mmCIF file of C-alpha atoms in Angstrom:
data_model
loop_
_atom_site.group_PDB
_atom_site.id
_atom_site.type_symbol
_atom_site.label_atom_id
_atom_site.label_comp_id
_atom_site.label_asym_id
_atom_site.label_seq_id
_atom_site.Cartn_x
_atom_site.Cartn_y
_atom_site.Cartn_z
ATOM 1 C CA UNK A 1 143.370 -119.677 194.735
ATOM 2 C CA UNK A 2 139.667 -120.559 194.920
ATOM 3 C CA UNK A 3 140.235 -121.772 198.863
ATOM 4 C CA UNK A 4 141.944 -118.133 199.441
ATOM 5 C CA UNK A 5 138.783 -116.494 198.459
ATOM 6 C CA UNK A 6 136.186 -118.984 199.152
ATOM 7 C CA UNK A 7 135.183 -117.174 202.629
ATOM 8 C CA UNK A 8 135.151 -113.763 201.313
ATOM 9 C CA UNK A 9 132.197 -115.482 199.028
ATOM 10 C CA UNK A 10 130.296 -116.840 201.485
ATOM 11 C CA UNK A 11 130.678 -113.603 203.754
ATOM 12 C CA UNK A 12 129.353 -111.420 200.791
ATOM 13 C CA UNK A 13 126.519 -114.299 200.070
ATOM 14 C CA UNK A 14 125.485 -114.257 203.737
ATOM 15 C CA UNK A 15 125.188 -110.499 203.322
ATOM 16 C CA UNK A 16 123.350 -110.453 200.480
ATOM 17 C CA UNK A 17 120.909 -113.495 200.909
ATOM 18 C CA UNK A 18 120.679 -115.011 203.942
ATOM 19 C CA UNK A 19 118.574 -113.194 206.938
ATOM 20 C CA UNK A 20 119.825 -115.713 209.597
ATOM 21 C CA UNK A 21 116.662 -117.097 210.148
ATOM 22 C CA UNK A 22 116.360 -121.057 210.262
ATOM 23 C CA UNK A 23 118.039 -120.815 207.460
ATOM 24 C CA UNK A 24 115.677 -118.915 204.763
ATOM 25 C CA UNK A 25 116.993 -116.680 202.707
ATOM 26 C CA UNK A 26 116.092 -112.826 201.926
ATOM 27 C CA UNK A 27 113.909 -111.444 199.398
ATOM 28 C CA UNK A 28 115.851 -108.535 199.575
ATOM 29 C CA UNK A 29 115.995 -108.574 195.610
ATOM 30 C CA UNK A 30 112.897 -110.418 195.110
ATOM 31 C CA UNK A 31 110.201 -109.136 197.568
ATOM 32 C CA UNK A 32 106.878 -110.492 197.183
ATOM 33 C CA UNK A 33 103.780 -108.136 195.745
ATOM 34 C CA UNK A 34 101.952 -106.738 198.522
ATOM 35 C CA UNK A 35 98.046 -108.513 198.419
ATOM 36 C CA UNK A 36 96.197 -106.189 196.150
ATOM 37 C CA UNK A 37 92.389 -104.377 197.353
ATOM 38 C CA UNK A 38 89.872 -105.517 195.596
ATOM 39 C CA UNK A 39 87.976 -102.531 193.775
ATOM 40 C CA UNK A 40 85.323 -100.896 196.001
ATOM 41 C CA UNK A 41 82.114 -99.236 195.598
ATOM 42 C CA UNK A 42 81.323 -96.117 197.090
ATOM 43 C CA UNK A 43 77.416 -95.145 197.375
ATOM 44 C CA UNK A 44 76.263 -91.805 198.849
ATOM 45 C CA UNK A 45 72.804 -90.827 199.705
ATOM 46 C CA UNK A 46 71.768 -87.012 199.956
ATOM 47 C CA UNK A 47 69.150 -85.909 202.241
ATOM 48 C CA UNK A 48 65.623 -84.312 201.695
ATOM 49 C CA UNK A 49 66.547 -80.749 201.416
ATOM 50 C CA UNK A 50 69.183 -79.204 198.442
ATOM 51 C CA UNK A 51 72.664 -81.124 198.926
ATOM 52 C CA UNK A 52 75.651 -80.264 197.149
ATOM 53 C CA UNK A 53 78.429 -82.918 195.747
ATOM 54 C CA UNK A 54 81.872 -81.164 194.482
ATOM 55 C CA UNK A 55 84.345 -83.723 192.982
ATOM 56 C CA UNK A 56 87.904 -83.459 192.519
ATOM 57 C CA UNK A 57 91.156 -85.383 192.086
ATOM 58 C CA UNK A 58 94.254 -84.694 194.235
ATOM 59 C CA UNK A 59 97.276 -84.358 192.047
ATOM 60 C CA UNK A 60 99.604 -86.301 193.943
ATOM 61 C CA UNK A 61 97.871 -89.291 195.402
ATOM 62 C CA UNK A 62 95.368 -89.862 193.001
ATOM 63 C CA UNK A 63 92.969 -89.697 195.594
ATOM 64 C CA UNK A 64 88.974 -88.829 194.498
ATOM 65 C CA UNK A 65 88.429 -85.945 197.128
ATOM 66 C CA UNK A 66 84.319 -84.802 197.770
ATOM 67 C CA UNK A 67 83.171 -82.574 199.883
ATOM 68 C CA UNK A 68 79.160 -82.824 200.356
ATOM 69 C CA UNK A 69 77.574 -80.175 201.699
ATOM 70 C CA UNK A 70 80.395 -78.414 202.751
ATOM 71 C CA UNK A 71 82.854 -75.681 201.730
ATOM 72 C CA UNK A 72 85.871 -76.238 199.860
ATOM 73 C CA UNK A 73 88.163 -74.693 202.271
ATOM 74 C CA UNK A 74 87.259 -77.374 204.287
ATOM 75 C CA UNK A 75 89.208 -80.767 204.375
ATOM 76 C CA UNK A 76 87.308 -83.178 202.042
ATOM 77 C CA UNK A 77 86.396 -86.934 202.236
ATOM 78 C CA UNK A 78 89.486 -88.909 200.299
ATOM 79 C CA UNK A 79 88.987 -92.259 199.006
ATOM 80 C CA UNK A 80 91.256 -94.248 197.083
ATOM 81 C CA UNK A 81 91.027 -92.921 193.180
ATOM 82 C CA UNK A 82 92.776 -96.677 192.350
ATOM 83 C CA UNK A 83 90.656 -98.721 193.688
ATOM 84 C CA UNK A 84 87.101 -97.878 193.581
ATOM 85 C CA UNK A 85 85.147 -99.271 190.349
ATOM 86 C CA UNK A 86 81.852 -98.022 191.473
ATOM 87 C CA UNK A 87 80.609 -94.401 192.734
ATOM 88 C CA UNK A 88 76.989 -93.963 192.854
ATOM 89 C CA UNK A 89 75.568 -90.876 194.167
ATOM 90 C CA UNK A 90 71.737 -90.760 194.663
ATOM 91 C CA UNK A 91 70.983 -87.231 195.733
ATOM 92 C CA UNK A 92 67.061 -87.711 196.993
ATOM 93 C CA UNK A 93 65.126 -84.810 197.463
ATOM 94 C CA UNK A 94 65.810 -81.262 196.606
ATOM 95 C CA UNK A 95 67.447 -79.163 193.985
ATOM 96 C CA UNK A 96 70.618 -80.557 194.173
ATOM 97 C CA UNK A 97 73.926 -80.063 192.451
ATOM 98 C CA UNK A 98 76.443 -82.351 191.213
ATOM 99 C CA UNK A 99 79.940 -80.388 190.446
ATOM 100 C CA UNK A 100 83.178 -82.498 188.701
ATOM 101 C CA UNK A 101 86.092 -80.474 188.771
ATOM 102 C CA UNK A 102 88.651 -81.862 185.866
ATOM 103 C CA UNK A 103 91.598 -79.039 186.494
ATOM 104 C CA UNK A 104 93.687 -81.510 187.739
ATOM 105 C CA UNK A 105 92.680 -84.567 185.508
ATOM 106 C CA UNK A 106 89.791 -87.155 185.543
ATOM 107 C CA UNK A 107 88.838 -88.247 189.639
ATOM 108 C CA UNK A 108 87.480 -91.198 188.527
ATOM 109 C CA UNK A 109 87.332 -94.241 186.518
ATOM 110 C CA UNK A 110 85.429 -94.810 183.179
ATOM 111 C CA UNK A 111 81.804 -95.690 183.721
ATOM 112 C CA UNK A 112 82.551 -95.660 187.444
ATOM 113 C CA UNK A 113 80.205 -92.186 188.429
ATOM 114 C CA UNK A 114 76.398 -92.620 188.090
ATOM 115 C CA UNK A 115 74.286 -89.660 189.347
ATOM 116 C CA UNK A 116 70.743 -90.138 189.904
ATOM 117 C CA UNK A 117 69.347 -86.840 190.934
ATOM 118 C CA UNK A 118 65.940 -87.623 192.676
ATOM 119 C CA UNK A 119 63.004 -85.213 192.421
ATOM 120 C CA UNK A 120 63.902 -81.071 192.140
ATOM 121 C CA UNK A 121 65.643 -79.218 189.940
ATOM 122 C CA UNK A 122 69.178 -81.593 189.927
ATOM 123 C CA UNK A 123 72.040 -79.621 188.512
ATOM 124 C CA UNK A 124 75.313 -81.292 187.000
ATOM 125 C CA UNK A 125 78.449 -78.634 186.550
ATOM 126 C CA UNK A 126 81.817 -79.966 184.364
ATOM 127 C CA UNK A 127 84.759 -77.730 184.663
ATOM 128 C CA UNK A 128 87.601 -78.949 182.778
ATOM 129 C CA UNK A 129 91.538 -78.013 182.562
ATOM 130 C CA UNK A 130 91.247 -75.622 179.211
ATOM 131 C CA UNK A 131 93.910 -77.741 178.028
ATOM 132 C CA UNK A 132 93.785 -78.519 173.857
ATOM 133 C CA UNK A 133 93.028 -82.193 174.556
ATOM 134 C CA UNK A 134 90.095 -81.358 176.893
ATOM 135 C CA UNK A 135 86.703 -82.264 175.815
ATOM 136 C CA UNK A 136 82.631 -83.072 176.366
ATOM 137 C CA UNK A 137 80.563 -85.901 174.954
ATOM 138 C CA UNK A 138 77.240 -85.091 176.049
ATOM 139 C CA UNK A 139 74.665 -87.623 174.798
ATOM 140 C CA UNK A 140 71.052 -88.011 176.130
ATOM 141 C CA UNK A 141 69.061 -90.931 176.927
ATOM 142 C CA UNK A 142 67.263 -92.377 173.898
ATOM 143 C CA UNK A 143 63.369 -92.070 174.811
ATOM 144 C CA UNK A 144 63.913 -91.174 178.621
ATOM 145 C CA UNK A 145 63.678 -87.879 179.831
ATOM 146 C CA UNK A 146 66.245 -86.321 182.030
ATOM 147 C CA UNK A 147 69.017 -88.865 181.429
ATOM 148 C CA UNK A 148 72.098 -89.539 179.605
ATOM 149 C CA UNK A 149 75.743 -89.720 179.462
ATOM 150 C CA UNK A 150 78.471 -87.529 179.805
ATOM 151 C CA UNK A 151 82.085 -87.935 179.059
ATOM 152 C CA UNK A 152 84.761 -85.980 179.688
ATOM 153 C CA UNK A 153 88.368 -86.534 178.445
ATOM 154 C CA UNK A 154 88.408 -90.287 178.075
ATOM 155 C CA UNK A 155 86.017 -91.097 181.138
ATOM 156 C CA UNK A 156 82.473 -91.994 180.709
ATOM 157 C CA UNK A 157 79.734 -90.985 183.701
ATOM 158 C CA UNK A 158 75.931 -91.658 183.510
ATOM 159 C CA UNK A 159 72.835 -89.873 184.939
ATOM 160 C CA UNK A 160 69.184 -90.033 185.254
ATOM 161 C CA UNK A 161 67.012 -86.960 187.070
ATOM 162 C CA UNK A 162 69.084 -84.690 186.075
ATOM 163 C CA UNK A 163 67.174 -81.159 184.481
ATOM 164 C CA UNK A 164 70.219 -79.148 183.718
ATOM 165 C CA UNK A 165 73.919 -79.658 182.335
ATOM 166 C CA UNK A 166 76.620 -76.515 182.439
ATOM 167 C CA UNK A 167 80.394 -76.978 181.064
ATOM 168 C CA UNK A 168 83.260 -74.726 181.038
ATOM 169 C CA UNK A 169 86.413 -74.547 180.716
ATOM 170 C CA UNK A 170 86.907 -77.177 177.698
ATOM 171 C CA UNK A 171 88.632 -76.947 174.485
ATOM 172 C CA UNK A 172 85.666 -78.524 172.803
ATOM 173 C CA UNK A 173 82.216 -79.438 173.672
ATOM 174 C CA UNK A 174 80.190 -82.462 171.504
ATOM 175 C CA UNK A 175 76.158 -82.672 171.752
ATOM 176 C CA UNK A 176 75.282 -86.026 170.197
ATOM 177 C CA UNK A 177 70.980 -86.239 169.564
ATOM 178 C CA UNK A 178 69.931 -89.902 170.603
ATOM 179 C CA UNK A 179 66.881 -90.272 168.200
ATOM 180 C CA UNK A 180 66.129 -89.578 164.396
ATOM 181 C CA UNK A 181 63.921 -86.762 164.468
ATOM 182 C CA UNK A 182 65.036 -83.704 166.233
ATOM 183 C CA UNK A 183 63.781 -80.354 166.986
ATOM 184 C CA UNK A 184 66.700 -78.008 168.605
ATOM 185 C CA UNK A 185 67.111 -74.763 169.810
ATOM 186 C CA UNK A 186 70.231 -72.670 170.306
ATOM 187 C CA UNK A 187 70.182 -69.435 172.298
ATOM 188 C CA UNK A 188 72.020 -67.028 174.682
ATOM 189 C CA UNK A 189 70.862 -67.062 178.644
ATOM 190 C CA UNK A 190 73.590 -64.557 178.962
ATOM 191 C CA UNK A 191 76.613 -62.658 177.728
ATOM 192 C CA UNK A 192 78.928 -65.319 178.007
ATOM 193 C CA UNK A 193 77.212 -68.394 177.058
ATOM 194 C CA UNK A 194 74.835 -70.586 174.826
ATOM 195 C CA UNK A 195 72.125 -73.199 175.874
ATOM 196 C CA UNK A 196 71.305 -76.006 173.474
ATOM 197 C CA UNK A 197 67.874 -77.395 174.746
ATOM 198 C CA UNK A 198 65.071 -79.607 172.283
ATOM 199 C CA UNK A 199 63.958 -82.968 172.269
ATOM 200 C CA UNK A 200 64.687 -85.709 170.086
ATOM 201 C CA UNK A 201 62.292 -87.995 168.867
ATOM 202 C CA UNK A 202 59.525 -85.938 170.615
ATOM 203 C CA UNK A 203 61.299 -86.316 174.166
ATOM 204 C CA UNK A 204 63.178 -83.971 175.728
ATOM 205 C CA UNK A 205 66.609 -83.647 176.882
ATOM 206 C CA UNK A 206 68.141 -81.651 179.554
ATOM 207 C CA UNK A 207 69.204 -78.586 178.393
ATOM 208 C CA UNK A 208 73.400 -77.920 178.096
ATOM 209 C CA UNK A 209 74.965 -74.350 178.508
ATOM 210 C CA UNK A 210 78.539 -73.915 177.527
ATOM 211 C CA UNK A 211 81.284 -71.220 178.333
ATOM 212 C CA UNK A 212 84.780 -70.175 177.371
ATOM 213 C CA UNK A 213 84.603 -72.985 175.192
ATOM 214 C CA UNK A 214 86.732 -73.266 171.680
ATOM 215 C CA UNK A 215 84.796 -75.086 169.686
ATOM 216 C CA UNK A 216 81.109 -76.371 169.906
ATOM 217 C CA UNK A 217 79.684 -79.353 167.647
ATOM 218 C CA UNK A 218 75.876 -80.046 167.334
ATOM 219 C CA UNK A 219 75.819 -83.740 166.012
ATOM 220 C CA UNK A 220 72.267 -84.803 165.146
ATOM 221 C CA UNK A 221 74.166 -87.007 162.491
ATOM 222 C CA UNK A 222 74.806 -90.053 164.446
ATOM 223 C CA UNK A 223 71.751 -91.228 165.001
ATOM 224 C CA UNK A 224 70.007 -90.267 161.866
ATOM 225 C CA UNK A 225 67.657 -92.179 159.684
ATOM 226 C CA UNK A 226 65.086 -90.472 157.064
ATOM 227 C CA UNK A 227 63.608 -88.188 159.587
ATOM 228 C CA UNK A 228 63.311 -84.347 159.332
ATOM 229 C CA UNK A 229 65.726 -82.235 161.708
ATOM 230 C CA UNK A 230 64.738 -78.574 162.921
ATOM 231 C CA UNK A 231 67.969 -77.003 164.129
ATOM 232 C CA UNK A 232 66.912 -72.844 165.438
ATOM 233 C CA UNK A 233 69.720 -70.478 166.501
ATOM 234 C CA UNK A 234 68.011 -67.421 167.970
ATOM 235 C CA UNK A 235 68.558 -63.508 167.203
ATOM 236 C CA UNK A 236 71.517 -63.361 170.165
ATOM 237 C CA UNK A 237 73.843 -65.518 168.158
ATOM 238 C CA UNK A 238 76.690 -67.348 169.505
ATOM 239 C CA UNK A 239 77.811 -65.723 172.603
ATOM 240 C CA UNK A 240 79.741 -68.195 174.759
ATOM 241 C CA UNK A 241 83.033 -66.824 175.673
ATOM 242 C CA UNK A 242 86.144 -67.919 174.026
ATOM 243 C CA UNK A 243 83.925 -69.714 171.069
ATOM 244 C CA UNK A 244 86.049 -69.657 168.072
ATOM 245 C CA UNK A 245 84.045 -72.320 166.218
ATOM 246 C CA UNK A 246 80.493 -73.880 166.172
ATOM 247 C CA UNK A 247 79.880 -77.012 163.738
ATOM 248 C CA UNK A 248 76.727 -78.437 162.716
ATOM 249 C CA UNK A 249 76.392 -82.092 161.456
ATOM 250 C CA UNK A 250 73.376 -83.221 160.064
ATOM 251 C CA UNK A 251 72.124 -86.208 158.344
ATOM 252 C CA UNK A 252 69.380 -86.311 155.813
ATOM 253 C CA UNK A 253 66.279 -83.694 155.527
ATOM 254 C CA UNK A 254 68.108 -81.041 158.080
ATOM 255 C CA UNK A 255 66.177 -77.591 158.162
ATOM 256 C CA UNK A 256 68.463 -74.782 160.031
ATOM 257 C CA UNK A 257 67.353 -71.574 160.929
ATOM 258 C CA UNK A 258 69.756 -69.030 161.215
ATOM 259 C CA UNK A 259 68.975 -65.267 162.505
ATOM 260 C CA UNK A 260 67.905 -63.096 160.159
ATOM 261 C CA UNK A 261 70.105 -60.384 161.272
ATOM 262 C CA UNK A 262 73.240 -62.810 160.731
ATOM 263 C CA UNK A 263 73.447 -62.658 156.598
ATOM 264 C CA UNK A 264 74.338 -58.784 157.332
ATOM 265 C CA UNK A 265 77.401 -58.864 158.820
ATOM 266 C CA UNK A 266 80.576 -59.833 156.283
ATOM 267 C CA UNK A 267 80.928 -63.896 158.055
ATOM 268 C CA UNK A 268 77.362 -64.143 158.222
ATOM 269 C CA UNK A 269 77.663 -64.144 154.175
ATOM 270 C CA UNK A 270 80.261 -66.649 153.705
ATOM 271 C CA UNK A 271 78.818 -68.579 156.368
ATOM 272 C CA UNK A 272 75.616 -68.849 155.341
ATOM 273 C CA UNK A 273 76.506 -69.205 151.646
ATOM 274 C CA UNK A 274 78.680 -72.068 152.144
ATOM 275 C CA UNK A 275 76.144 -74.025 154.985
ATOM 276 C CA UNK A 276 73.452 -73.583 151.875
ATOM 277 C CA UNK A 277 76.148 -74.947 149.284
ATOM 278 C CA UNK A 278 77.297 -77.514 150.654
ATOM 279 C CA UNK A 279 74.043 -78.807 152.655
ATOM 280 C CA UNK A 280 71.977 -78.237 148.895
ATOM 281 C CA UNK A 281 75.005 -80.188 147.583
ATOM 282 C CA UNK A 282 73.810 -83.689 150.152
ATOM 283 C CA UNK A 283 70.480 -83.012 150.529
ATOM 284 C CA UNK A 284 69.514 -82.116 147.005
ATOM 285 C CA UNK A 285 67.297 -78.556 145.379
ATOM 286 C CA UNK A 286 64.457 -79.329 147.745
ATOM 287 C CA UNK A 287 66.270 -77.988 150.715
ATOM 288 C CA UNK A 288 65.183 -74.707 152.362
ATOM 289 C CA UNK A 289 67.433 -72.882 154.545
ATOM 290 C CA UNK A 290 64.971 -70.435 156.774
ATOM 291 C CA UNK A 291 66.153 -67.640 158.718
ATOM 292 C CA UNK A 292 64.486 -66.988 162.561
ATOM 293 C CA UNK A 293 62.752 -64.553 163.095
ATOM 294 C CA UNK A 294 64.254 -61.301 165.035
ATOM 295 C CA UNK A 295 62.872 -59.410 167.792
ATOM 296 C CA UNK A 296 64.132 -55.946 166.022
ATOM 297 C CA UNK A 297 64.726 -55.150 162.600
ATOM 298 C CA UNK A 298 68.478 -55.752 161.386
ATOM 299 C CA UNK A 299 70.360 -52.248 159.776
ATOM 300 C CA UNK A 300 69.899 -51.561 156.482
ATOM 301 C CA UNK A 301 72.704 -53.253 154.301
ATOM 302 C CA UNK A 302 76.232 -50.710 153.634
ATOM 303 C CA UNK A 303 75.864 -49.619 149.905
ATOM 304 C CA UNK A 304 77.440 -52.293 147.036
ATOM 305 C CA UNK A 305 81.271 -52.578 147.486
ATOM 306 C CA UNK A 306 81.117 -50.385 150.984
ATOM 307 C CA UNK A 307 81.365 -53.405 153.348
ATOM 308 C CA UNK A 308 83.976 -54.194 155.245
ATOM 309 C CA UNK A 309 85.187 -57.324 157.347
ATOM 310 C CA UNK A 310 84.730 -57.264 161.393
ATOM 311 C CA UNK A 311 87.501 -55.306 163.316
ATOM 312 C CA UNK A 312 89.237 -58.465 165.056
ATOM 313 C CA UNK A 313 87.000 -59.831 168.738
ATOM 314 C CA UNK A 314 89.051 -58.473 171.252
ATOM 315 C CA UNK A 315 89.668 -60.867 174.798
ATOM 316 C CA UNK A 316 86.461 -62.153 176.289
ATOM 317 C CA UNK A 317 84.799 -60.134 173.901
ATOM 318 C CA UNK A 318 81.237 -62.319 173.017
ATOM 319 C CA UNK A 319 81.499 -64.176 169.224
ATOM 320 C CA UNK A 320 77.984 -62.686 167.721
ATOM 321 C CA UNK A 321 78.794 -63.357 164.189
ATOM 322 C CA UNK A 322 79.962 -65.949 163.733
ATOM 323 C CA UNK A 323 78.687 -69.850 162.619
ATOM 324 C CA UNK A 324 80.699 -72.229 161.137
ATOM 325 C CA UNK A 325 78.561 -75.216 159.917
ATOM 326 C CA UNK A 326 80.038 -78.293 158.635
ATOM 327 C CA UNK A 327 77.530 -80.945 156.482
#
């Protein structure tokens, strides 16, 4: 029995293993790894007048695509998003601008994208997927101006000559002070958005503006020691578009201002009530919550038992009302 099917064996075994070759047999079934790249670094050096760096990742290769200094219906520069460890872009002289495009998920590694702006006014621009998981981590340099540390998702980039930072498109935004003492300012360069600029222990960082944004934390809790805080939002309230929430977390001896003309409306009351509450409740009867001064007097107050809430924000319509402060 075993002699009648003996060759059929070896005819399927030749098949299967052997590639006729002096006698070696076929990986067919257990092919060697191909040699692996070693991770690369990619440096790129802008020139004396204002350059432009736009960075994206291509959905279906992984690729990190750029295009510098060139328009994005043009083909871009692809390098291999796997495999480079390192991506250092110094962009000279100039104002120049720095743009990382996260619609189609983070280009490049952790810790891999350093940005060193040079002399000018250096611009960096995150635009993220609006998706709920989406976020910022924006934390200056501790005692060095014009630097810091941005993350974005899960991905970690760092900077230095840098003089302004602009995000949109996130589900949440996080500004973390680096020092103890802090002295920040909150106000509305237009319509749709908010600027957080100040220094922190007496040196200044560059100033972030947000948009269509869902929520918006000011963290000067982190870091904190003993030292006295100074947090200001001014009269145009919170007007970045799609802002639904803006928390404020303080450590000890916090003084915020909030605009006079804010206690008027209906959530200006239970806001304010509840950030005096609950900060008077950590920080003790010494604490003075101050309002900012307005560049207009506010409306006289509705008579007792005449007010009534807000008529509900309709779409894209600015949030002017409304804080939410968390201690």
């Amino acid at each position: 029995m075993l002699d009648a099917i003996a060759p059929t064996i070896n005819s399927i075994r030749t098949a299967l293993f052997d590639d006729g070759r002096s006698n070696r047999k076929a990986r067919r079934f257990a092919e060697s790894l191909e040699p692996r790249l070693l991770l690369s670094a990619v440096t790129l050096q802008g020139g004396n007048g204002s350059d432009t760096f736009y960075i994206r990742r291509d959905p279906e290769t992984d690729d990190i695509l750029l295009w510098q200094n060139t328009a994005l219906e043009e083909n871009p520069t692809r390098y291999p998003g796997h495999d480079i460890d390192s991506f250092e872009i110094n962009a000279g002289d100039g104002d120049d601008t720095l743009t990382l495009d996260n619609s189609d998920g983070d280009p490049l590694r952790s810790d891999a994208l350093i940005f060193n702006g040079g002399t000018g006014e250096d611009t960096l621009v995150f635009t993220g997927p609006s998706t709920l998981a989406s976020r910022t981590v924006y934390t200056p340099a501790q005692n060095q101006t014009n630097a810091g540390s941005m993350r974005t998702g899960f991905k970690l980039m760092t900077f230095t000559g840098v003089d302004a930072i602009s995000t949109l498109n996130f589900n949440s935004g996080t500004l973390i002070s680096p020092g103890a003492t802090d002295s920040i300012a909150i106000d509305s360069p237009s319509a749709t958005e908010n600027t957080v600029s100040g220094q922190s222990d007496a040196v200044a960082f560059p100033p972030l503006t947000f948009s269509f944004i869902s929520q918006f934390t000011l963290d000067t809790a982190s870091n904190e020691t003993s030292a006295n805080d100074s947090i200001t939002i001014s009269s145009d309230g919170m007007t970045a578009s799609d802002l639904d929430v803006l928390k404020i977390q303080n450590g000890q001896g916090i003084q915020i201002q909030i605009p006079y003309w804010l206690i008027f409306s209906f959530a200006g009351v239970i806001s304010c009530y509840l950030a005096l509450r609950r900060t008077k409740k950590a920080q003790g009867p010494g604490f003075h919550l101050a309002t900012a001064a307005t560049t207009s007097a506010p409306p006289p107050p509705s008579a007792p038992n005449a007010e009534k809430p807000p008529k509900p924000r309709q779409p894209n319509q600015p949030h002017t009302n409304l804080l939410n402060s968390e201690f």
